[in-house]
PDB file of C-alpha atoms in Angstrom:
ATOM      1  CA  MET A   1      -0.237-128.570-179.576  1.00 87.00           C
ATOM      2  CA  THR A   2      -3.831-127.352-179.623  1.00 96.00           C
ATOM      3  CA  GLU A   3      -5.164-124.851-182.142  1.00 95.00           C
ATOM      4  CA  ARG A   4      -5.251-122.189-179.416  1.00 95.00           C
ATOM      5  CA  GLU A   5      -1.637-122.859-178.433  1.00 94.00           C
ATOM      6  CA  GLU A   6      -0.585-122.530-182.070  1.00 95.00           C
ATOM      7  CA  LEU A   7      -2.422-119.209-182.318  1.00 95.00           C
ATOM      8  CA  LEU A   8      -0.771-117.897-179.158  1.00 95.00           C
ATOM      9  CA  GLU A   9       2.624-118.894-180.490  1.00 94.00           C
ATOM     10  CA  ARG A  10       1.878-117.004-183.697  1.00 94.00           C
ATOM     11  CA  LEU A  11       0.745-114.008-181.634  1.00 94.00           C
ATOM     12  CA  ASP A  12       4.185-113.868-180.033  1.00 90.00           C
ATOM     13  CA  ASN A  13       5.807-113.367-183.429  1.00 90.00           C
ATOM     14  CA  VAL A  14       3.380-111.212-185.416  1.00 89.00           C
ATOM     15  CA  SER A  15       4.703-108.416-187.594  1.00 82.00           C
ATOM     16  CA  SER A  16       1.540-106.688-188.854  1.00 92.00           C
ATOM     17  CA  GLU A  17      -1.841-105.508-187.601  1.00 94.00           C
ATOM     18  CA  ASN A  18      -3.572-107.718-190.159  1.00 95.00           C
ATOM     19  CA  GLU A  19      -1.925-110.779-188.645  1.00 95.00           C
ATOM     20  CA  VAL A  20      -2.897-109.664-185.151  1.00 96.00           C
ATOM     21  CA  ALA A  21      -6.497-109.174-186.266  1.00 97.00           C
ATOM     22  CA  ASP A  22      -6.592-112.605-187.903  1.00 96.00           C
ATOM     23  CA  ILE A  23      -5.194-114.341-184.815  1.00 97.00           C
ATOM     24  CA  ALA A  24      -7.497-112.426-182.477  1.00 97.00           C
ATOM     25  CA  ASP A  25     -10.548-113.348-184.569  1.00 97.00           C
ATOM     26  CA  ASN A  26      -9.553-117.013-184.500  1.00 97.00           C
ATOM     27  CA  LEU A  27      -8.977-116.979-180.732  1.00 97.00           C
ATOM     28  CA  LEU A  28     -12.365-115.365-180.135  1.00 97.00           C
ATOM     29  CA  ALA A  29     -14.023-117.841-182.488  1.00 97.00           C
ATOM     30  CA  ILE A  30     -12.768-120.625-180.239  1.00 97.00           C
ATOM     31  CA  ASN A  31     -13.749-118.747-177.068  1.00 97.00           C
ATOM     32  CA  PRO A  32     -15.440-115.319-177.142  1.00 96.00           C
ATOM     33  CA  GLN A  33     -13.963-114.596-173.696  1.00 96.00           C
ATOM     34  CA  ASP A  34     -10.389-115.502-174.574  1.00 97.00           C
ATOM     35  CA  PRO A  35      -8.268-112.810-172.809  1.00 98.00           C
ATOM     36  CA  TYR A  36      -5.528-112.887-175.441  1.00 97.00           C
ATOM     37  CA  GLY A  37      -8.046-112.416-178.218  1.00 98.00           C
ATOM     38  CA  LEU A  38      -9.831-109.618-176.342  1.00 98.00           C
ATOM     39  CA  PHE A  39      -6.627-107.746-175.561  1.00 98.00           C
ATOM     40  CA  ALA A  40      -5.307-108.087-179.102  1.00 97.00           C
ATOM     41  CA  SER A  41      -8.620-106.911-180.589  1.00 97.00           C
ATOM     42  CA  TRP A  42      -8.813-103.962-178.194  1.00 98.00           C
ATOM     43  CA  GLY A  43      -5.312-102.906-179.163  1.00 96.00           C
ATOM     44  CA  LEU A  44      -6.375-102.551-182.792  1.00 96.00           C
ATOM     45  CA  LEU A  45      -9.144-100.039-182.016  1.00 97.00           C
ATOM     46  CA  ASP A  46      -8.602 -96.322-182.441  1.00 96.00           C
ATOM     47  CA  HIS A  47      -8.125 -94.268-179.284  1.00 95.00           C
ATOM     48  CA  ASP A  48     -11.737 -93.169-178.805  1.00 97.00           C
ATOM     49  CA  GLU A  49     -13.008 -96.692-179.379  1.00 97.00           C
ATOM     50  CA  GLN A  50     -10.515 -98.041-176.866  1.00 97.00           C
ATOM     51  CA  LEU A  51     -11.868 -95.689-174.207  1.00 97.00           C
ATOM     52  CA  SER A  52     -15.447 -96.673-174.958  1.00 97.00           C
ATOM     53  CA  ARG A  53     -14.670-100.405-174.966  1.00 97.00           C
ATOM     54  CA  VAL A  54     -12.864-100.797-171.650  1.00 97.00           C
ATOM     55  CA  ASP A  55     -15.326-103.625-171.036  1.00 97.00           C
ATOM     56  CA  MET A  56     -13.074-105.742-173.267  1.00 98.00           C
ATOM     57  CA  LEU A  57     -10.141-105.015-170.974  1.00 98.00           C
ATOM     58  CA  TYR A  58     -12.212-105.656-167.851  1.00 97.00           C
ATOM     59  CA  GLU A  59     -13.191-109.072-169.200  1.00 98.00           C
ATOM     60  CA  ALA A  60      -9.594-109.927-170.115  1.00 98.00           C
ATOM     61  CA  TYR A  61      -8.472-108.657-166.683  1.00 98.00           C
ATOM     62  CA  GLU A  62     -10.953-110.792-164.749  1.00 97.00           C
ATOM     63  CA  THR A  63     -10.354-113.901-166.838  1.00 96.00           C
ATOM     64  CA  THR A  64      -6.568-113.684-166.557  1.00 96.00           C
ATOM     65  CA  HIS A  65      -6.762-112.882-162.853  1.00 94.00           C
ATOM     66  CA  ASN A  66      -8.780-116.067-162.359  1.00 94.00           C
ATOM     67  CA  LEU A  67      -6.291-118.064-164.431  1.00 92.00           C
ATOM     68  CA  LEU A  68      -3.466-116.947-162.159  1.00 93.00           C
ATOM     69  CA  HIS A  69      -5.419-117.883-159.032  1.00 90.00           C
ATOM     70  CA  GLU A  70      -5.969-121.371-160.418  1.00 90.00           C
ATOM     71  CA  LYS A  71      -2.239-121.960-160.778  1.00 88.00           C
ATOM     72  CA  ASP A  72      -0.449-123.660-157.881  1.00 78.00           C
ATOM     73  CA  SER A  73       2.511-121.314-158.205  1.00 81.00           C
ATOM     74  CA  ILE A  74       4.305-119.000-160.611  1.00 86.00           C
ATOM     75  CA  ASN A  75       8.088-119.266-160.639  1.00 86.00           C
ATOM     76  CA  ASP A  76       8.643-116.001-162.471  1.00 92.00           C
ATOM     77  CA  PRO A  77       5.797-113.538-163.096  1.00 93.00           C
ATOM     78  CA  TYR A  78       7.828-111.938-165.895  1.00 94.00           C
ATOM     79  CA  THR A  79       8.136-115.127-167.964  1.00 94.00           C
ATOM     80  CA  ASP A  80       4.786-116.783-167.256  1.00 94.00           C
ATOM     81  CA  ARG A  81       2.597-116.021-170.293  1.00 94.00           C
ATOM     82  CA  ASP A  82      -0.632-115.480-168.349  1.00 96.00           C
ATOM     83  CA  SER A  83       1.132-113.338-165.767  1.00 96.00           C
ATOM     84  CA  VAL A  84       2.643-111.092-168.424  1.00 96.00           C
ATOM     85  CA  LEU A  85      -0.758-110.706-170.074  1.00 97.00           C
ATOM     86  CA  PHE A  86      -2.361-109.867-166.744  1.00 97.00           C
ATOM     87  CA  MET A  87       0.170-107.107-166.099  1.00 97.00           C
ATOM     88  CA  SER A  88      -0.174-105.692-169.611  1.00 97.00           C
ATOM     89  CA  VAL A  89      -3.969-105.686-169.482  1.00 98.00           C
ATOM     90  CA  SER A  90      -3.902-104.111-166.008  1.00 98.00           C
ATOM     91  CA  LEU A  91      -1.630-101.301-167.151  1.00 97.00           C
ATOM     92  CA  TYR A  92      -3.709-100.374-170.197  1.00 97.00           C
ATOM     93  CA  LEU A  93      -6.969-100.747-168.286  1.00 98.00           C
ATOM     94  CA  GLY A  94      -5.730 -98.508-165.480  1.00 98.00           C
ATOM     95  CA  PHE A  95      -4.619 -95.716-167.779  1.00 97.00           C
ATOM     96  CA  ALA A  96      -7.806 -95.972-169.832  1.00 97.00           C
ATOM     97  CA  LEU A  97      -9.833 -95.582-166.636  1.00 98.00           C
ATOM     98  CA  LEU A  98      -7.776 -92.545-165.647  1.00 96.00           C
ATOM     99  CA  GLU A  99      -8.466 -90.946-168.997  1.00 96.00           C
ATOM    100  CA  ARG A 100     -12.173 -91.660-168.542  1.00 97.00           C
ATOM    101  CA  GLY A 101     -12.061 -89.856-165.192  1.00 96.00           C
ATOM    102  CA  GLU A 102     -12.444 -93.038-163.163  1.00 97.00           C
ATOM    103  CA  ALA A 103      -9.414 -92.542-160.926  1.00 97.00           C
ATOM    104  CA  GLU A 104     -10.633 -94.570-157.943  1.00 98.00           C
ATOM    105  CA  GLU A 105     -11.210 -97.614-160.146  1.00 98.00           C
ATOM    106  CA  ALA A 106      -7.798 -97.063-161.717  1.00 98.00           C
ATOM    107  CA  LEU A 107      -6.196 -96.954-158.267  1.00 98.00           C
ATOM    108  CA  THR A 108      -7.721-100.312-157.372  1.00 98.00           C
ATOM    109  CA  ILE A 109      -6.265-101.828-160.541  1.00 98.00           C
ATOM    110  CA  ALA A 110      -2.933-100.110-159.830  1.00 98.00           C
ATOM    111  CA  HIS A 111      -2.590-101.570-156.346  1.00 97.00           C
ATOM    112  CA  THR A 112      -3.206-105.072-157.671  1.00 96.00           C
ATOM    113  CA  LEU A 113      -0.717-104.541-160.492  1.00 97.00           C
ATOM    114  CA  ALA A 114       1.965-103.108-158.171  1.00 96.00           C
ATOM    115  CA  HIS A 115       1.628-106.157-155.917  1.00 93.00           C
ATOM    116  CA  HIS A 116       2.134-108.422-158.928  1.00 94.00           C
ATOM    117  CA  ASP A 117       4.837-106.276-160.552  1.00 95.00           C
ATOM    118  CA  GLU A 118       7.105-105.901-157.539  1.00 93.00           C
ATOM    119  CA  GLU A 119      10.162-104.996-159.633  1.00 93.00           C
ATOM    120  CA  ASN A 120       8.288-102.350-161.664  1.00 93.00           C
ATOM    121  CA  LEU A 121       9.311-103.985-164.935  1.00 93.00           C
ATOM    122  CA  CYS A 122       5.800-103.423-166.286  1.00 94.00           C
ATOM    123  CA  SER A 123       5.435 -99.743-165.294  1.00 94.00           C
ATOM    124  CA  SER A 124       3.107-100.438-162.370  1.00 96.00           C
ATOM    125  CA  ARG A 125       4.419 -97.438-160.423  1.00 96.00           C
ATOM    126  CA  ALA A 126       3.622 -95.113-163.307  1.00 95.00           C
ATOM    127  CA  LEU A 127      -0.034 -96.131-163.001  1.00 97.00           C
ATOM    128  CA  LEU A 128      -0.077 -96.219-159.204  1.00 97.00           C
ATOM    129  CA  TYR A 129       1.358 -92.753-158.651  1.00 97.00           C
ATOM    130  CA  ALA A 130      -0.619 -91.273-161.546  1.00 96.00           C
ATOM    131  CA  ALA A 131      -3.851 -92.511-159.960  1.00 97.00           C
ATOM    132  CA  MET A 132      -2.852 -91.216-156.526  1.00 98.00           C
ATOM    133  CA  THR A 133      -1.936 -87.859-158.047  1.00 97.00           C
ATOM    134  CA  HIS A 134      -5.283 -87.608-159.855  1.00 96.00           C
ATOM    135  CA  LEU A 135      -6.960 -88.196-156.487  1.00 97.00           C
ATOM    136  CA  GLU A 136      -4.651 -85.643-154.813  1.00 96.00           C
ATOM    137  CA  MET A 137      -3.560 -88.162-152.202  1.00 98.00           C
ATOM    138  CA  TRP A 138      -0.506 -86.116-151.241  1.00 98.00           C
ATOM    139  CA  ASN A 139       0.094 -87.461-147.742  1.00 97.00           C
ATOM    140  CA  GLU A 140      -0.638 -90.995-148.872  1.00 97.00           C
ATOM    141  CA  ILE A 141       1.925 -90.629-151.667  1.00 98.00           C
ATOM    142  CA  LEU A 142       4.625 -89.594-149.200  1.00 97.00           C
ATOM    143  CA  ASP A 143       3.695 -92.457-146.845  1.00 96.00           C
ATOM    144  CA  HIS A 144       3.685 -94.974-149.690  1.00 96.00           C
ATOM    145  CA  LEU A 145       7.104 -93.864-150.891  1.00 96.00           C
ATOM    146  CA  MET A 146       8.490 -94.606-147.433  1.00 95.00           C
ATOM    147  CA  GLU A 147       7.159 -98.176-147.691  1.00 94.00           C
ATOM    148  CA  ASP A 148       7.777 -98.880-151.381  1.00 92.00           C
ATOM    149  CA  LYS A 149      10.980-100.892-151.699  1.00 89.00           C
ATOM    150  CA  THR A 150      11.113-100.338-155.459  1.00 91.00           C
ATOM    151  CA  GLU A 151      12.716 -97.088-156.588  1.00 92.00           C
ATOM    152  CA  SER A 152      10.950 -95.554-159.559  1.00 94.00           C
ATOM    153  CA  ILE A 153      10.973 -92.366-161.581  1.00 95.00           C
ATOM    154  CA  ALA A 154       7.204 -92.048-161.254  1.00 95.00           C
ATOM    155  CA  GLY A 155       7.492 -92.337-157.480  1.00 96.00           C
ATOM    156  CA  ALA A 156      10.286 -89.769-157.272  1.00 97.00           C
ATOM    157  CA  TYR A 157       8.293 -87.159-159.211  1.00 97.00           C
ATOM    158  CA  ALA A 158       5.113 -87.974-157.294  1.00 97.00           C
ATOM    159  CA  GLY A 159       7.033 -87.262-154.113  1.00 97.00           C
ATOM    160  CA  VAL A 160       8.212 -83.895-155.445  1.00 97.00           C
ATOM    161  CA  LEU A 161       4.669 -82.983-156.439  1.00 97.00           C
ATOM    162  CA  ALA A 162       3.234 -84.076-153.094  1.00 98.00           C
ATOM    163  CA  MET A 163       5.782 -81.895-151.283  1.00 97.00           C
ATOM    164  CA  LEU A 164       5.029 -78.993-153.608  1.00 96.00           C
ATOM    165  CA  GLU A 165       1.272 -79.281-153.108  1.00 96.00           C
ATOM    166  CA  THR A 166       1.569 -79.554-149.313  1.00 95.00           C
ATOM    167  CA  SER A 167       3.861 -76.492-149.121  1.00 92.00           C
ATOM    168  CA  GLU A 168       6.919 -78.245-147.749  1.00 93.00           C
ATOM    169  CA  PRO A 169      10.014 -76.017-147.263  1.00 93.00           C
ATOM    170  CA  LYS A 170      11.480 -74.778-150.541  1.00 88.00           C
ATOM    171  CA  GLU A 171      14.885 -76.319-149.858  1.00 89.00           C
ATOM    172  CA  ASP A 172      13.366 -79.765-149.310  1.00 94.00           C
ATOM    173  CA  VAL A 173      11.262 -79.627-152.468  1.00 94.00           C
ATOM    174  CA  ASP A 174      14.183 -78.371-154.548  1.00 91.00           C
ATOM    175  CA  LYS A 175      16.401 -81.194-153.255  1.00 93.00           C
ATOM    176  CA  ALA A 176      13.697 -83.754-154.044  1.00 95.00           C
ATOM    177  CA  LEU A 177      13.403 -82.381-157.579  1.00 95.00           C
ATOM    178  CA  PHE A 178      17.162 -82.561-158.085  1.00 93.00           C
ATOM    179  CA  ASP A 179      17.180 -86.173-156.857  1.00 94.00           C
ATOM    180  CA  ALA A 180      14.300 -87.048-159.200  1.00 95.00           C
ATOM    181  CA  VAL A 181      15.926 -85.405-162.216  1.00 93.00           C
ATOM    182  CA  SER A 182      19.204 -87.193-161.422  1.00 92.00           C
ATOM    183  CA  LEU A 183      17.496 -90.549-162.072  1.00 92.00           C
ATOM    184  CA  ASP A 184      17.174 -89.611-165.748  1.00 90.00           C
ATOM    185  CA  PRO A 185      17.879 -86.044-166.929  1.00 89.00           C
ATOM    186  CA  ARG A 186      15.772 -86.550-170.065  1.00 88.00           C
ATOM    187  CA  ILE A 187      12.502 -86.720-168.135  1.00 92.00           C
ATOM    188  CA  PRO A 188      11.929 -82.983-167.438  1.00 94.00           C
ATOM    189  CA  LEU A 189      12.809 -82.215-171.056  1.00 93.00           C
ATOM    190  CA  TYR A 190       9.854 -84.348-172.138  1.00 92.00           C
ATOM    191  CA  VAL A 191       7.643 -82.839-169.435  1.00 93.00           C
ATOM    192  CA  ILE A 192       8.084 -79.257-170.683  1.00 92.00           C
ATOM    193  CA  GLY A 193       8.172 -80.144-174.375  1.00 91.00           C
ATOM    194  CA  ILE A 194      11.821 -79.662-175.318  1.00 90.00           C
ATOM    195  CA  LEU A 195      11.754 -83.325-176.314  1.00 87.00           C
ATOM    196  CA  GLU A 196       8.570 -84.862-177.720  1.00 85.00           C
ATOM    197  CA  LEU A 197       7.388 -88.345-176.830  1.00 77.00           C
ATOM    198  CA  GLN A 198       6.131 -90.281-179.835  1.00 74.00           C
ATOM    199  CA  GLU A 199       3.437 -92.928-179.394  1.00 69.00           C
ATOM    200  CA  GLY A 200       5.057 -96.324-179.012  1.00 64.00           C
ATOM    201  CA  GLN A 201       8.523 -94.783-178.671  1.00 66.00           C
ATOM    202  CA  GLU A 202      10.936 -97.126-176.893  1.00 69.00           C
ATOM    203  CA  LEU A 203      12.815 -95.495-174.030  1.00 75.00           C
ATOM    204  CA  SER A 204      14.523 -97.178-171.109  1.00 73.00           C
ATOM    205  CA  ASN A 205      17.066 -96.656-168.359  1.00 75.00           C
ATOM    206  CA  LYS A 206      18.615 -98.664-165.545  1.00 70.00           C
ATOM    207  CA  LEU A 207      15.476 -98.349-163.402  1.00 73.00           C
ATOM    208  CA  GLU A 208      12.781 -99.093-165.964  1.00 76.00           C
ATOM    209  CA  PRO A 209      12.863-101.085-169.213  1.00 76.00           C
ATOM    210  CA  ASP A 210       9.958 -99.086-170.644  1.00 81.00           C
ATOM    211  CA  LEU A 211       9.593 -95.382-169.857  1.00 86.00           C
ATOM    212  CA  TYR A 212       6.720 -94.623-172.226  1.00 88.00           C
ATOM    213  CA  PHE A 213       3.931 -94.811-169.641  1.00 90.00           C
ATOM    214  CA  THR A 214       6.005 -93.053-166.993  1.00 92.00           C
ATOM    215  CA  ILE A 215       6.844 -90.110-169.246  1.00 92.00           C
ATOM    216  CA  SER A 216       3.392 -89.769-170.786  1.00 91.00           C
ATOM    217  CA  SER A 217       1.770 -89.694-167.332  1.00 93.00           C
ATOM    218  CA  LEU A 218       4.307 -87.164-166.019  1.00 94.00           C
ATOM    219  CA  VAL A 219       3.690 -84.885-169.020  1.00 93.00           C
ATOM    220  CA  GLU A 220      -0.014 -84.794-168.183  1.00 93.00           C
ATOM    221  CA  ILE A 221       0.431 -84.473-164.416  1.00 95.00           C
ATOM    222  CA  TRP A 222       3.057 -81.725-164.403  1.00 95.00           C
ATOM    223  CA  ASN A 223       1.277 -79.618-167.007  1.00 95.00           C
ATOM    224  CA  ALA A 224      -2.087 -79.834-165.259  1.00 94.00           C
ATOM    225  CA  THR A 225      -1.594 -76.537-163.416  1.00 95.00           C
ATOM    226  CA  GLU A 226       0.492 -73.407-163.985  1.00 94.00           C
ATOM    227  CA  LYS A 227       2.008 -73.815-160.521  1.00 93.00           C
ATOM    228  CA  ARG A 228       3.446 -77.226-161.370  1.00 94.00           C
ATOM    229  CA  THR A 229       4.671 -76.251-164.818  1.00 95.00           C
ATOM    230  CA  SER A 230       6.320 -73.083-163.528  1.00 92.00           C
ATOM    231  CA  TYR A 231       8.109 -74.944-160.796  1.00 92.00           C
ATOM    232  CA  ILE A 232       9.731 -77.595-162.971  1.00 94.00           C
ATOM    233  CA  SER A 233      10.341 -75.361-166.007  1.00 92.00           C
ATOM    234  CA  MET A 234      13.182 -73.201-164.677  1.00 88.00           C
ATOM    235  CA  PHE A 235      15.219 -76.240-163.672  1.00 90.00           C
ATOM    236  CA  ALA A 236      14.491 -78.043-166.926  1.00 93.00           C
ATOM    237  CA  PHE A 237      15.179 -75.080-169.189  1.00 91.00           C
ATOM    238  CA  THR A 238      18.422 -74.184-167.404  1.00 92.00           C
ATOM    239  CA  PHE A 239      19.675 -77.754-167.670  1.00 94.00           C
ATOM    240  CA  ALA A 240      18.661 -77.920-171.337  1.00 94.00           C
ATOM    241  CA  TYR A 241      20.408 -74.597-171.997  1.00 94.00           C
ATOM    242  CA  LEU A 242      23.671 -75.789-170.445  1.00 95.00           C
ATOM    243  CA  ARG A 243      23.571 -79.071-172.352  1.00 94.00           C
ATOM    244  CA  SER A 244      22.512 -77.493-175.653  1.00 92.00           C
ATOM    245  CA  TYR A 245      19.370 -79.599-175.810  1.00 91.00           C
ATOM    246  CA  MET A 246      17.254 -76.635-176.885  1.00 90.00           C
ATOM    247  CA  LYS A 247      16.465 -76.491-180.590  1.00 85.00           C
ATOM    248  CA  ASP A 248      14.021 -73.570-180.644  1.00 86.00           C
ATOM    249  CA  LYS A 249      15.976 -70.384-181.462  1.00 89.00           C
ATOM    250  CA  LYS A 250      13.464 -68.175-179.661  1.00 90.00           C
ATOM    251  CA  GLU A 251      13.903 -70.186-176.473  1.00 86.00           C
ATOM    252  CA  ILE A 252      17.692 -70.066-176.802  1.00 90.00           C
ATOM    253  CA  ASP A 253      17.653 -66.287-177.362  1.00 92.00           C
ATOM    254  CA  PHE A 254      15.310 -65.808-174.420  1.00 90.00           C
ATOM    255  CA  PHE A 255      17.617 -67.641-172.025  1.00 87.00           C
ATOM    256  CA  ASP A 256      20.694 -65.979-173.511  1.00 89.00           C
ATOM    257  CA  ASN A 257      19.211 -62.613-172.574  1.00 89.00           C
ATOM    258  CA  LEU A 258      17.792 -63.825-169.253  1.00 84.00           C
ATOM    259  CA  PHE A 259      21.120 -65.094-168.004  1.00 83.00           C
ATOM    260  CA  LYS A 260      23.161 -62.165-169.345  1.00 83.00           C
ATOM    261  CA  GLU A 261      20.933 -59.688-167.544  1.00 80.00           C
ATOM    262  CA  SER A 262      20.886 -61.556-164.228  1.00 77.00           C
ATOM    263  CA  ASP A 263      23.249 -61.814-161.276  1.00 79.00           C
ATOM    264  CA  ILE A 264      24.075 -65.398-162.214  1.00 83.00           C
ATOM    265  CA  SER A 265      25.647 -64.629-165.592  1.00 87.00           C
ATOM    266  CA  LYS A 266      29.132 -65.490-164.301  1.00 89.00           C
ATOM    267  CA  LYS A 267      27.933 -68.825-162.933  1.00 91.00           C
ATOM    268  CA  VAL A 268      26.318 -69.675-166.260  1.00 92.00           C
ATOM    269  CA  ASP A 269      29.413 -68.692-168.251  1.00 93.00           C
ATOM    270  CA  ASN A 270      31.659 -70.735-165.937  1.00 94.00           C
ATOM    271  CA  ALA A 271      29.369 -73.759-166.222  1.00 95.00           C
ATOM    272  CA  LEU A 272      29.322 -73.569-170.021  1.00 95.00           C
ATOM    273  CA  CYS A 273      33.126 -73.267-170.070  1.00 96.00           C
ATOM    274  CA  LEU A 274      33.622 -76.277-167.785  1.00 96.00           C
ATOM    275  CA  LEU A 275      31.147 -78.355-169.750  1.00 97.00           C
ATOM    276  CA  ASN A 276      32.936 -77.505-172.981  1.00 96.00           C
ATOM    277  CA  GLN A 277      36.249 -78.567-171.444  1.00 97.00           C
ATOM    278  CA  SER A 278      34.689 -81.848-170.276  1.00 97.00           C
ATOM    279  CA  ARG A 279      33.233 -82.438-173.720  1.00 96.00           C
ATOM    280  CA  GLU A 280      36.625 -81.887-175.351  1.00 96.00           C
ATOM    281  CA  ALA A 281      38.169 -84.237-172.796  1.00 97.00           C
ATOM    282  CA  GLY A 282      35.927 -86.985-174.116  1.00 97.00           C
ATOM    283  CA  LYS A 283      33.554 -87.402-171.176  1.00 96.00           C
ATOM    284  CA  THR A 284      30.444 -89.471-171.822  1.00 94.00           C
ATOM    285  CA  LYS A 285      26.946 -88.063-172.328  1.00 91.00           C
ATOM    286  CA  GLU A 286      25.971 -89.384-168.896  1.00 90.00           C
ATOM    287  CA  GLN A 287      28.946 -87.685-167.243  1.00 94.00           C
ATOM    288  CA  LEU A 288      28.155 -84.398-168.994  1.00 95.00           C
ATOM    289  CA  ASP A 289      24.527 -84.641-167.876  1.00 93.00           C
ATOM    290  CA  ILE A 290      25.570 -85.058-164.249  1.00 93.00           C
ATOM    291  CA  GLU A 291      27.931 -82.079-164.478  1.00 96.00           C
ATOM    292  CA  ALA A 292      25.155 -79.995-166.023  1.00 96.00           C
ATOM    293  CA  LEU A 293      22.705 -81.061-163.314  1.00 94.00           C
ATOM    294  CA  LEU A 294      25.102 -80.045-160.562  1.00 94.00           C
ATOM    295  CA  ALA A 295      25.733 -76.733-162.311  1.00 94.00           C
ATOM    296  CA  THR A 296      21.995 -76.166-162.699  1.00 93.00           C
ATOM    297  CA  ARG A 297      21.424 -76.714-159.001  1.00 91.00           C
ATOM    298  CA  ASP A 298      24.233 -74.316-158.135  1.00 90.00           C
ATOM    299  CA  ILE A 299      22.976 -71.654-160.556  1.00 88.00           C
ATOM    300  CA  LEU A 300      19.395 -71.765-159.335  1.00 86.00           C
ATOM    301  CA  LYS A 301      19.800 -72.296-155.607  1.00 81.00           C
ATOM    302  CA  ASP A 302      19.610 -68.573-154.849  1.00 64.00           C
ATOM    303  CA  LEU A 303      17.018 -67.692-157.482  1.00 66.00           C
ATOM    304  CA  ASP A 304      13.427 -67.053-156.446  1.00 56.00           C
ATOM    305  CA  ASP A 305      12.388 -68.200-159.931  1.00 46.00           C
ATOM    306  CA  PHE A 306      13.407 -71.755-159.027  1.00 46.00           C
ATOM    307  CA  SER A 307      10.489 -71.907-156.649  1.00 45.00           C
ATOM    308  CA  THR A 308       7.550 -69.912-157.937  1.00 39.00           C
ATOM    309  CA  ARG A 309       5.140 -70.793-155.157  1.00 38.00           C
TER     310      ARG A 309
END
C-alpha cells in the first residue's frame, strides 16, 4: 500500500478536524492537485472562505472527472471511491456557485452530476432543480420532470413552483402541492420555519438518504418571494396545527382564533377529534401524518387563502 493509499484509508475513518487537516496537508504535499486533499482542505474553511475558494473545488472536480474517464468501467458509482468523490465535489461546487450568483455554471455542473447520480442518492436533483429555479426555467422544469425517471422531493416542489409561476389552474397547483407534501410531510414545516434545519443535520426518507441539501435549497427557494411563501404557508400551518407540530404559542393562538371564526371550524374540530381517536388507537406517526394531510386538503379546498395568487 502506497503512502497515498494509507492516507486515503485514514481519511475514511477520521473523527476530528485536526486529523482531516493533517491528512489533507500530507496528500497535498505528495501532489498539490490531489482532489481528495483539495476537497478535504476546502471543507475546513469557513463559509465565506469556501465561497471565495471555489477554485479548489473546480480543480478537484476536473481532476476527478478525468480520473473517471480514464477508467475502463465503473461497476457501481456509489461504491467506487473516485466516483463518490466526484459526486460530492460536484454537489458542493454547484451549490457554492449558486450562492455566488453563478446559476448557469451551477446548472452545467448539475446536469453532469444528475447523469452520474441516476438514483439521486447524492442529492443531484436538489442541485439540478435549484439551479433551474434560480434561472426561472419554468417550462423546462415541467418538461424535465416528464422525462426524469427518478422521483425526488426537489423535483416535486420544483414542479409545484413552476405551475405556480406560470399561472396554471388553482386546482392543478393545489393537487401538485398535496402530492409533493405527501412525499414527506416534514418538508413544508422546515420551509416556513416551524422546524429548523441545523447545519449537518442528518435527515432521510425512503426517497433520499440525505435530505439536507434538498431542504436547505427549498427553504431558500420558497421564501424568495411573498407569493411563494404565502402559497405554501396556509397548507403547512394547517397541517402543523392539526398534528400539534407548532410550538410557538402566538402561532397556535392565531390559528385557534382563525379557525374558530371561519366557516371551516366544524371541519377543523372533526379532524382534530378523528386524529385524537387514531392516536389513542395506536396508529403510527406516518399514519397520523397521512390522515392530517388528507384533512388539511379537505379543510382548505374551498378556501381562497389556500391559493393567494
